[in-house]
Short mmCIF file of C-alpha atoms and ligand atoms in Angstrom, two decimals:
data_model
loop_
_atom_site.label_atom_id
_atom_site.label_comp_id
_atom_site.label_asym_id
_atom_site.label_seq_id
_atom_site.Cartn_x
_atom_site.Cartn_y
_atom_site.Cartn_z
CA UNK A 1248 26.62 40.31 38.17
CA UNK A 1249 25.80 42.45 35.13
CA UNK A 1250 27.38 45.78 34.19
CA UNK A 1251 25.47 48.95 33.32
CA UNK A 1252 26.76 48.51 29.77
CA UNK A 1253 25.39 44.95 29.53
CA UNK A 1254 21.97 46.03 30.82
CA UNK A 1255 21.99 49.02 28.43
CA UNK A 1256 22.77 46.69 25.51
CA UNK A 1257 19.95 44.33 26.49
CA UNK A 1258 17.43 47.16 26.90
CA UNK A 1259 18.44 48.60 23.53
CA UNK A 1260 16.68 45.65 21.91
CA UNK A 1261 13.31 46.51 23.44
CA UNK A 1262 11.02 49.00 21.83
CA UNK A 1263 11.29 51.84 24.37
CA UNK A 1264 11.70 55.49 23.49
CA UNK A 1265 12.88 56.74 26.88
CA UNK A 1266 16.34 57.17 28.36
CA UNK A 1267 17.65 54.44 30.66
CA UNK A 1268 19.38 55.73 33.83
CA UNK A 1269 20.07 52.88 36.22
CA UNK A 1270 19.16 49.39 37.36
CA UNK A 1271 18.97 47.50 40.64
CA UNK A 1272 18.80 43.73 41.12
CA UNK A 1273 15.69 42.53 42.96
CA UNK A 1274 16.10 39.48 45.13
CA UNK A 1275 12.75 37.91 44.50
CA UNK A 1276 12.91 34.27 43.68
CA UNK A 1277 14.88 31.07 43.49
CA UNK A 1278 14.84 30.77 39.71
CA UNK A 1279 14.98 33.90 37.49
CA UNK A 1280 17.18 37.04 37.74
CA UNK A 1281 15.14 40.22 38.14
CA UNK A 1282 16.10 43.90 37.86
CA UNK A 1283 14.22 47.10 38.41
CA UNK A 1284 15.29 49.47 35.64
CA UNK A 1285 14.80 53.21 35.88
CA UNK A 1286 14.21 55.64 33.03
CA UNK A 1287 13.97 59.38 32.81
CA UNK A 1288 10.78 60.60 31.19
CA UNK A 1289 10.60 64.39 31.04
CA UNK A 1290 12.38 64.73 34.38
CA UNK A 1291 10.28 62.02 36.06
CA UNK A 1292 11.40 58.52 36.93
CA UNK A 1293 9.64 55.56 35.35
CA UNK A 1294 10.40 51.89 35.96
CA UNK A 1295 10.25 48.57 34.21
CA UNK A 1296 10.98 45.06 35.39
CA UNK A 1297 13.71 43.34 33.42
CA UNK A 1298 13.95 39.60 33.89
CA UNK A 1299 16.27 36.89 32.70
CA UNK A 1300 14.28 33.71 32.24
CA UNK A 1301 16.10 30.70 33.60
CA UNK A 1302 16.07 28.40 30.58
CA UNK A 1303 17.45 25.43 32.55
CA UNK A 1304 14.09 25.45 34.34
CA UNK A 1305 11.88 26.87 31.58
CA UNK A 1306 13.22 24.99 28.61
CA UNK A 1307 10.83 26.47 26.04
CA UNK A 1308 10.76 30.23 26.62
CA UNK A 1309 8.64 30.79 23.50
CA UNK A 1310 5.92 28.49 24.86
CA UNK A 1311 6.18 30.10 28.28
CA UNK A 1312 5.90 33.59 26.85
CA UNK A 1313 2.92 32.54 24.74
CA UNK A 1314 1.18 31.31 27.93
CA UNK A 1315 1.98 34.57 29.73
CA UNK A 1316 0.72 36.54 26.72
CA UNK A 1317 -2.63 34.69 26.56
CA UNK A 1318 -3.27 34.94 30.27
CA UNK A 1319 -2.29 38.60 30.66
CA UNK A 1320 -4.35 39.77 27.70
CA UNK A 1321 -7.34 37.76 28.97
CA UNK A 1322 -6.94 39.37 32.40
CA UNK A 1323 -6.51 42.78 30.82
CA UNK A 1324 -9.89 42.46 29.04
CA UNK A 1325 -11.58 41.35 32.25
CA UNK A 1326 -10.05 44.21 34.23
CA UNK A 1327 -11.15 46.78 31.63
CA UNK A 1328 -14.65 45.27 31.49
CA UNK A 1329 -14.99 45.60 35.27
CA UNK A 1330 -13.77 49.22 35.26
CA UNK A 1331 -10.32 48.45 36.71
CA UNK A 1332 -6.91 49.80 35.75
CA UNK A 1333 -5.08 47.29 33.51
CA UNK A 1334 -1.77 49.18 33.88
CA UNK A 1335 -1.69 48.31 37.56
CA UNK A 1336 -3.82 45.21 37.91
CA UNK A 1337 -1.99 42.89 35.55
CA UNK A 1338 1.47 42.41 34.13
CA UNK A 1339 2.18 42.71 30.43
CA UNK A 1340 5.33 42.38 28.37
CA UNK A 1341 6.92 45.19 26.41
CA UNK A 1342 7.78 44.01 22.89
CA UNK A 1343 11.23 43.96 21.37
CA UNK A 1344 12.11 46.06 18.34
CA UNK A 1345 11.69 42.97 16.14
CA UNK A 1346 8.17 42.43 17.53
CA UNK A 1347 9.09 39.39 19.65
CA UNK A 1348 8.14 39.17 23.32
CA UNK A 1349 11.63 38.35 24.48
CA UNK A 1350 15.23 39.02 23.52
CA UNK A 1351 18.05 36.48 23.28
CA UNK A 1352 21.43 38.05 24.04
CA UNK A 1353 24.71 37.01 22.36
CA UNK A 1354 25.36 34.57 25.25
CA UNK A 1355 22.03 32.88 24.56
CA UNK A 1356 20.35 34.30 27.69
CA UNK A 1357 16.65 35.08 27.38
CA UNK A 1358 15.26 38.42 28.58
CA UNK A 1359 11.83 39.98 28.89
CA UNK A 1360 10.60 43.37 30.03
CA UNK A 1361 7.47 43.78 32.15
CA UNK A 1362 5.56 46.87 33.22
CA UNK A 1363 6.49 47.87 36.76
CA UNK A 1364 3.53 48.42 39.05
CA UNK A 1365 4.43 51.77 40.64
CA UNK A 1366 3.69 52.48 44.30
CA UNK A 1367 3.37 48.81 45.11
CA UNK A 1368 5.24 46.40 47.36
CA UNK A 1369 5.10 42.76 48.41
CA UNK A 1370 5.31 41.01 51.75
CA UNK A 1371 7.81 38.27 52.56
CA UNK A 1372 6.16 37.59 55.88
CA UNK A 1373 2.83 38.42 57.42
CA UNK A 1374 2.58 41.68 59.35
CA UNK A 1375 -1.02 41.25 60.43
CA UNK A 1376 -3.59 38.48 59.84
CA UNK A 1377 -5.53 40.89 57.62
CA UNK A 1378 -2.65 40.84 55.11
CA UNK A 1379 -2.99 37.11 54.65
CA UNK A 1380 -6.78 37.36 54.34
CA UNK A 1381 -6.23 39.84 51.53
CA UNK A 1382 -3.66 37.64 49.83
CA UNK A 1383 -6.27 34.86 49.90
CA UNK A 1384 -8.78 37.19 48.29
CA UNK A 1385 -6.26 38.10 45.58
CA UNK A 1386 -5.38 34.53 44.62
CA UNK A 1387 -9.07 33.56 44.86
CA UNK A 1388 -9.94 36.38 42.52
CA UNK A 1389 -7.18 35.34 40.11
CA UNK A 1390 -8.70 31.85 40.12
CA UNK A 1391 -12.18 33.21 39.49
CA UNK A 1392 -11.08 35.67 36.78
CA UNK A 1393 -9.55 32.79 34.86
CA UNK A 1394 -12.41 30.36 35.45
CA UNK A 1395 -13.68 30.80 31.85
CA UNK A 1396 -10.24 31.02 30.24
CA UNK A 1397 -9.92 28.62 27.25
CA UNK A 1398 -7.70 26.15 29.05
CA UNK A 1399 -6.79 24.24 25.86
CA UNK A 1400 -4.71 27.24 24.71
CA UNK A 1401 -2.37 26.86 27.71
CA UNK A 1402 0.71 24.68 27.41
CA UNK A 1403 2.18 22.76 30.36
CA UNK A 1404 5.46 24.67 30.56
CA UNK A 1405 6.86 22.35 33.22
CA UNK A 1406 5.12 18.99 32.88
CA UNK A 1407 3.99 17.41 36.17
CA UNK A 1408 4.96 20.52 38.09
CA UNK A 1409 2.69 19.69 41.04
CA UNK A 1410 2.44 15.98 40.45
CA UNK A 1411 3.56 15.06 43.95
CA UNK A 1412 3.88 11.34 43.15
CA UNK A 1413 6.29 12.17 40.28
CA UNK A 1414 8.19 14.45 42.64
CA UNK A 1415 8.51 11.52 45.05
CA UNK A 1416 9.66 9.31 42.19
CA UNK A 1417 12.27 11.93 41.22
CA UNK A 1418 13.51 11.92 44.80
CA UNK A 1419 13.89 8.15 44.76
CA UNK A 1420 15.84 8.34 41.48
CA UNK A 1421 18.11 11.04 42.92
CA UNK A 1422 18.78 8.98 46.04
CA UNK A 1423 19.78 6.03 43.84
CA UNK A 1424 22.11 8.20 41.73
CA UNK A 1425 23.38 10.10 44.75
CA UNK A 1426 25.23 12.50 42.43
CA UNK A 1427 26.61 14.62 45.25
CA UNK A 1428 27.24 11.80 47.72
CA UNK A 1429 24.98 13.70 50.15
CA UNK A 1430 22.15 11.14 50.52
CA UNK A 1431 23.75 9.84 53.70
CA UNK A 1432 23.52 13.32 55.28
CA UNK A 1433 19.78 13.39 54.72
CA UNK A 1434 18.74 9.98 56.04
CA UNK A 1435 16.04 11.25 58.47
CA UNK A 1436 14.54 13.51 55.78
CA UNK A 1437 14.52 10.68 53.22
CA UNK A 1438 12.74 8.48 55.76
CA UNK A 1439 10.20 11.26 56.48
CA UNK A 1440 9.28 11.44 52.79
CA UNK A 1441 9.19 7.65 52.43
CA UNK A 1442 6.70 7.32 55.29
CA UNK A 1443 4.29 9.63 53.47
CA UNK A 1444 4.66 8.27 49.94
CA UNK A 1445 1.11 6.85 49.92
CA UNK A 1446 -0.28 10.33 50.23
CA UNK A 1447 1.62 11.70 47.24
CA UNK A 1448 -0.87 10.42 44.69
CA UNK A 1449 -4.15 11.36 46.36
CA UNK A 1450 -4.74 14.71 44.65
CA UNK A 1451 -3.64 13.63 41.17
CA UNK A 1452 -5.66 10.43 41.65
CA UNK A 1453 -8.78 12.47 42.40
CA UNK A 1454 -8.13 14.52 39.25
CA UNK A 1455 -7.74 11.36 37.20
CA UNK A 1456 -11.11 9.97 38.24
CA UNK A 1457 -12.77 13.34 37.74
CA UNK A 1458 -13.34 14.23 41.41
CA UNK A 1459 -11.25 17.39 41.07
CA UNK A 1460 -11.58 19.55 37.94
CA UNK A 1461 -8.62 20.81 35.92
CA UNK A 1462 -8.45 24.60 36.06
CA UNK A 1463 -6.10 27.42 35.16
CA UNK A 1464 -3.84 27.73 38.17
CA UNK A 1465 -0.97 29.99 39.17
CA UNK A 1466 1.07 27.21 40.78
CA UNK A 1467 3.41 29.47 42.76
CA UNK A 1468 1.15 31.30 45.19
CA UNK A 1469 3.78 32.58 47.58
CA UNK A 1470 2.74 35.62 49.56
CA UNK A 1471 5.37 37.73 47.78
CA UNK A 1472 3.69 37.06 44.44
CA UNK A 1473 0.90 39.48 45.34
CA UNK A 1474 1.62 43.19 44.90
CA UNK A 1475 -0.05 45.46 47.45
CA UNK A 1476 -0.81 49.14 47.02
CA UNK A 1477 1.50 51.35 49.13
CA UNK A 1478 -1.31 53.76 49.97
CA UNK A 1479 -4.24 51.44 50.67
CA UNK A 1480 -2.38 48.25 51.66
CA UNK A 1481 -4.78 46.25 49.47
CA UNK A 1482 -3.77 43.75 46.78
CA UNK A 1483 -3.44 45.14 43.27
CA UNK A 1484 -1.88 42.49 41.10
CA UNK A 1485 -0.82 38.84 41.07
CA UNK A 1486 2.67 38.41 39.61
CA UNK A 1487 5.11 35.64 38.63
CA UNK A 1488 3.04 34.07 35.91
CA UNK A 1489 5.67 31.65 34.60
CA UNK A 1490 3.97 28.61 36.03
CA UNK A 1491 0.40 29.49 35.07
CA UNK A 1492 -0.74 26.15 33.69
CA UNK A 1493 -3.61 23.71 33.79
CA UNK A 1494 -3.71 22.36 37.35
CA UNK A 1495 -5.83 21.91 40.47
CA UNK A 1496 -7.26 24.84 42.41
CA UNK A 1497 -6.03 23.24 45.61
CA UNK A 1498 -2.41 23.49 44.43
CA UNK A 1499 -2.80 27.24 44.63
CA UNK A 1500 -4.51 27.10 47.98
CA UNK A 1501 -2.04 24.63 49.49
CA UNK A 1502 1.10 26.37 48.30
CA UNK A 1503 -0.07 29.69 49.71
CA UNK A 1504 -0.56 28.10 53.14
CA UNK A 1505 2.82 26.38 52.94
CA UNK A 1506 4.59 29.69 52.57
CA UNK A 1507 2.39 32.23 54.31
CA UNK A 1508 0.99 30.38 57.35
CA UNK A 1509 4.40 29.13 58.46
CA UNK A 1510 5.46 30.85 61.69
CA UNK A 1511 9.04 30.85 60.37
CA UNK A 1512 10.81 31.59 57.10
CA UNK A 1513 11.15 28.98 54.39
CA UNK A 1514 14.82 28.69 55.24
CA UNK A 1515 14.75 29.08 59.03
CA UNK A 1516 17.61 27.07 60.53
CA UNK A 1517 15.96 26.62 63.93
CA UNK A 1518 13.08 24.28 63.15
CA UNK A 1519 11.63 24.71 66.64
CA UNK A 1520 10.37 28.04 65.27
CA UNK A 1521 8.44 26.32 62.48
CA UNK A 1522 4.72 25.65 62.88
CA UNK A 1523 1.39 26.21 61.22
CA UNK A 1524 -0.24 29.43 62.45
CA UNK A 1525 -3.79 28.16 62.64
CA UNK A 1526 -5.23 31.67 62.81
CA UNK A 1527 -3.43 32.58 59.58
CA UNK A 1528 -4.71 29.36 58.05
CA UNK A 1529 -8.25 30.46 58.86
CA UNK A 1530 -7.67 33.96 57.51
CA UNK A 1531 -6.47 32.62 54.18
CA UNK A 1532 -9.31 30.08 53.91
CA UNK A 1533 -11.80 32.87 54.45
CA UNK A 1534 -10.12 35.29 52.05
CA UNK A 1535 -9.79 32.65 49.35
CA UNK A 1536 -13.38 31.41 49.72
CA UNK A 1537 -14.75 34.96 49.73
CA UNK A 1538 -13.63 35.38 46.12
CA UNK A 1539 -13.24 31.86 44.69
CA UNK A 1540 -15.75 29.96 46.86
CA UNK A 1541 -18.71 30.12 44.50
CA UNK A 1542 -16.67 28.80 41.57
CA UNK A 1543 -15.24 25.83 43.50
CA UNK A 1544 -16.83 22.42 43.97
CA UNK A 1545 -17.45 21.03 47.45
CA UNK A 1546 -14.80 18.38 46.80
CA UNK A 1547 -12.22 21.06 46.02
CA UNK A 1548 -13.01 22.82 49.28
CA UNK A 1549 -12.92 19.51 51.16
CA UNK A 1550 -9.39 18.90 49.80
CA UNK A 1551 -8.01 22.26 50.90
CA UNK A 1552 -6.52 21.10 54.24
CA UNK A 1553 -4.92 18.06 52.61
CA UNK A 1554 -3.52 20.19 49.81
CA UNK A 1555 -1.73 22.43 52.33
CA UNK A 1556 0.02 19.38 53.71
CA UNK A 1557 0.75 17.83 50.31
CA UNK A 1558 2.12 21.04 48.75
CA UNK A 1559 4.40 21.45 51.77
CA UNK A 1560 5.56 17.85 51.58
CA UNK A 1561 6.14 18.23 47.84
CA UNK A 1562 8.16 21.41 48.21
CA UNK A 1563 10.26 19.77 50.94
CA UNK A 1564 10.88 16.79 48.66
CA UNK A 1565 11.95 19.12 45.84
CA UNK A 1566 14.45 20.90 48.12
CA UNK A 1567 15.69 17.51 49.31
CA UNK A 1568 16.04 16.21 45.75
CA UNK A 1569 18.01 19.29 44.77
CA UNK A 1570 20.23 18.93 47.83
CA UNK A 1571 21.01 15.34 46.85
CA UNK A 1572 21.50 16.32 43.19
CA UNK A 1573 24.11 18.89 44.31
CA UNK A 1574 22.04 22.14 44.16
CA UNK A 1575 21.39 22.23 40.45
CA UNK A 1576 17.88 23.73 40.41
CA UNK A 1577 17.16 26.28 43.15
CA UNK A 1578 19.47 29.21 43.82
CA UNK A 1579 21.27 28.61 47.11
CA UNK A 1580 23.22 30.97 49.35
CA UNK A 1581 25.25 28.33 51.21
CA UNK A 1582 26.07 24.62 51.10
CA UNK A 1583 23.26 23.22 53.22
CA UNK A 1584 20.62 25.72 52.11
CA UNK A 1585 18.40 23.21 50.33
CA UNK A 1586 18.58 20.76 53.24
CA UNK A 1587 17.64 23.54 55.66
CA UNK A 1588 14.69 24.44 53.44
CA UNK A 1589 13.65 20.80 53.29
CA UNK A 1590 13.75 20.54 57.09
CA UNK A 1591 11.48 23.56 57.56
CA UNK A 1592 8.98 22.12 55.08
CA UNK A 1593 8.94 18.74 56.78
CA UNK A 1594 8.61 20.31 60.23
CA UNK A 1595 5.61 22.21 58.91
CA UNK A 1596 4.11 19.00 57.51
CA UNK A 1597 4.52 17.34 60.92
CA UNK A 1598 2.77 20.26 62.62
CA UNK A 1599 -0.06 20.21 60.07
CA UNK A 1600 -0.56 16.52 60.82
CA UNK A 1601 -1.11 17.43 64.48
CA UNK A 1602 -3.52 20.23 63.59
CA UNK A 1603 -5.28 18.46 60.76
CA UNK A 1604 -8.69 18.00 62.44
CA UNK A 1605 -8.68 21.68 63.34
CA UNK A 1606 -7.85 22.59 59.74
CA UNK A 1607 -10.78 20.48 58.54
CA UNK A 1608 -13.19 22.09 61.01
CA UNK A 1609 -12.09 25.61 60.14
CA UNK A 1610 -12.48 24.94 56.43
CA UNK A 1611 -15.95 23.39 56.79
CA UNK A 1612 -17.15 26.23 59.02
CA UNK A 1613 -15.86 28.93 56.71
CA UNK A 1614 -17.42 27.23 53.67
CA UNK A 1615 -20.75 27.04 55.41
CA UNK A 1616 -20.62 30.66 56.65
CA UNK A 1617 -19.30 32.20 53.44
CA UNK A 1618 -20.92 30.07 50.72
CA UNK A 1619 -23.79 28.48 52.64
CA UNK A 1620 -22.61 25.03 51.58
CA UNK A 1621 -21.38 21.90 53.30
CA UNK A 1622 -18.48 19.61 52.46
C1 GN1 B 177 10.52 28.64 43.14
O1 GN1 B 177 11.58 31.31 42.09
P1 GN1 B 177 10.38 31.30 42.93
O2 GN1 B 177 10.73 31.65 44.34
O3 GN1 B 177 9.25 32.14 42.37
C2 GN1 B 177 9.78 27.49 42.45
C3 GN1 B 177 8.49 27.20 43.19
C4 GN1 B 177 8.77 26.86 44.63
C5 GN1 B 177 9.52 28.04 45.26
C6 GN1 B 177 9.92 27.71 46.68
C7 GN1 B 177 9.55 27.40 38.69
O4 GN1 B 177 9.76 29.81 42.96
O5 GN1 B 177 7.84 26.08 42.60
O6 GN1 B 177 7.58 26.63 45.36
O7 GN1 B 177 10.71 28.36 44.50
N1 GN1 B 177 9.52 27.81 41.06
C8 GN1 B 177 9.83 26.95 40.07
O8 GN1 B 177 10.20 28.87 47.35
O9 GN1 B 177 10.31 25.84 40.28
MG1 MG B 178 7.97 31.66 40.93
#
């Protein structure tokens, strides 16, 4: 998609003294374009992560980059204070030659350059339950590390990102417009969402009346947003900070379950393979509570099972909306991709509904065993 010359020209604008050798696209998300770039430093290879920010989605890259800057320097201080290694445990952006945090190319595309955490990798699916426990610990720790972050300095880069009721409303508007003419092909999915519309405003409603506190949240806690150490297989760093915003802690919990505790991939075509792995659910609850538990309120913990269902429903509705809009938001690999993704999400919601009492029990037991508290 880009030539070596184009990448060289982009990199030229960043303040780097070393010689660029090659680049490789990384397939790691539905929104931005990401490349691993390799340099030669005294005969050794060094890497950076070059990313094109999708400005259709992130309409104010300056505000986004300011958020990322605040959060990463706050994390950096915390990591140093606790004796950690800030080069590996948090991302940071390499400045451009003009001092800015990002570069706008002649075509108007926006680029940034991150440190590359060497000797790390991420999981797209769970290899062993322990992996998911550790991912829970990592996102719980991220939550705890940012618990005293000055939240007023963070802008809402995508307003109402996890406002599920607004997402439902957007779906209804898309169905009415029916821009692609596809609404008819998604009648059962539309009905599935409609039947659950009364649940879409529970979490935001609780926030509005003060039952759930507003916190700094990651908002995209997919398993592959945790980097693990190649040698120790333990989490090192939480990545993909574009959606770090004020939000609810349960958004982060719920979204992680949606992605990681699904027995199938997010875009599995055979929905009979989709279900909630209840053991993985428990692993994540325990990992998350082991690090974040003390900083959460009992009401937040009580809402964890519901949030898993609501985040899954919301994501399904977003895929469905994009399908009806004609695939204008998420990257897709084929025509029905968004509808397939929607179906897996809704199948997972249906399975969570069956297992909901079990999810509640597991959460209450873990909270009592780990934090000595009841919900
Ligand atoms: C998008 O690009 P990626 O994979 O990090 C999306 C998330 C969705 C996710 C679904 C900014 O994240 O909200 O949960 O796809 N990010 C944005 O896989 O919309
Ligand atoms: Mg993301």
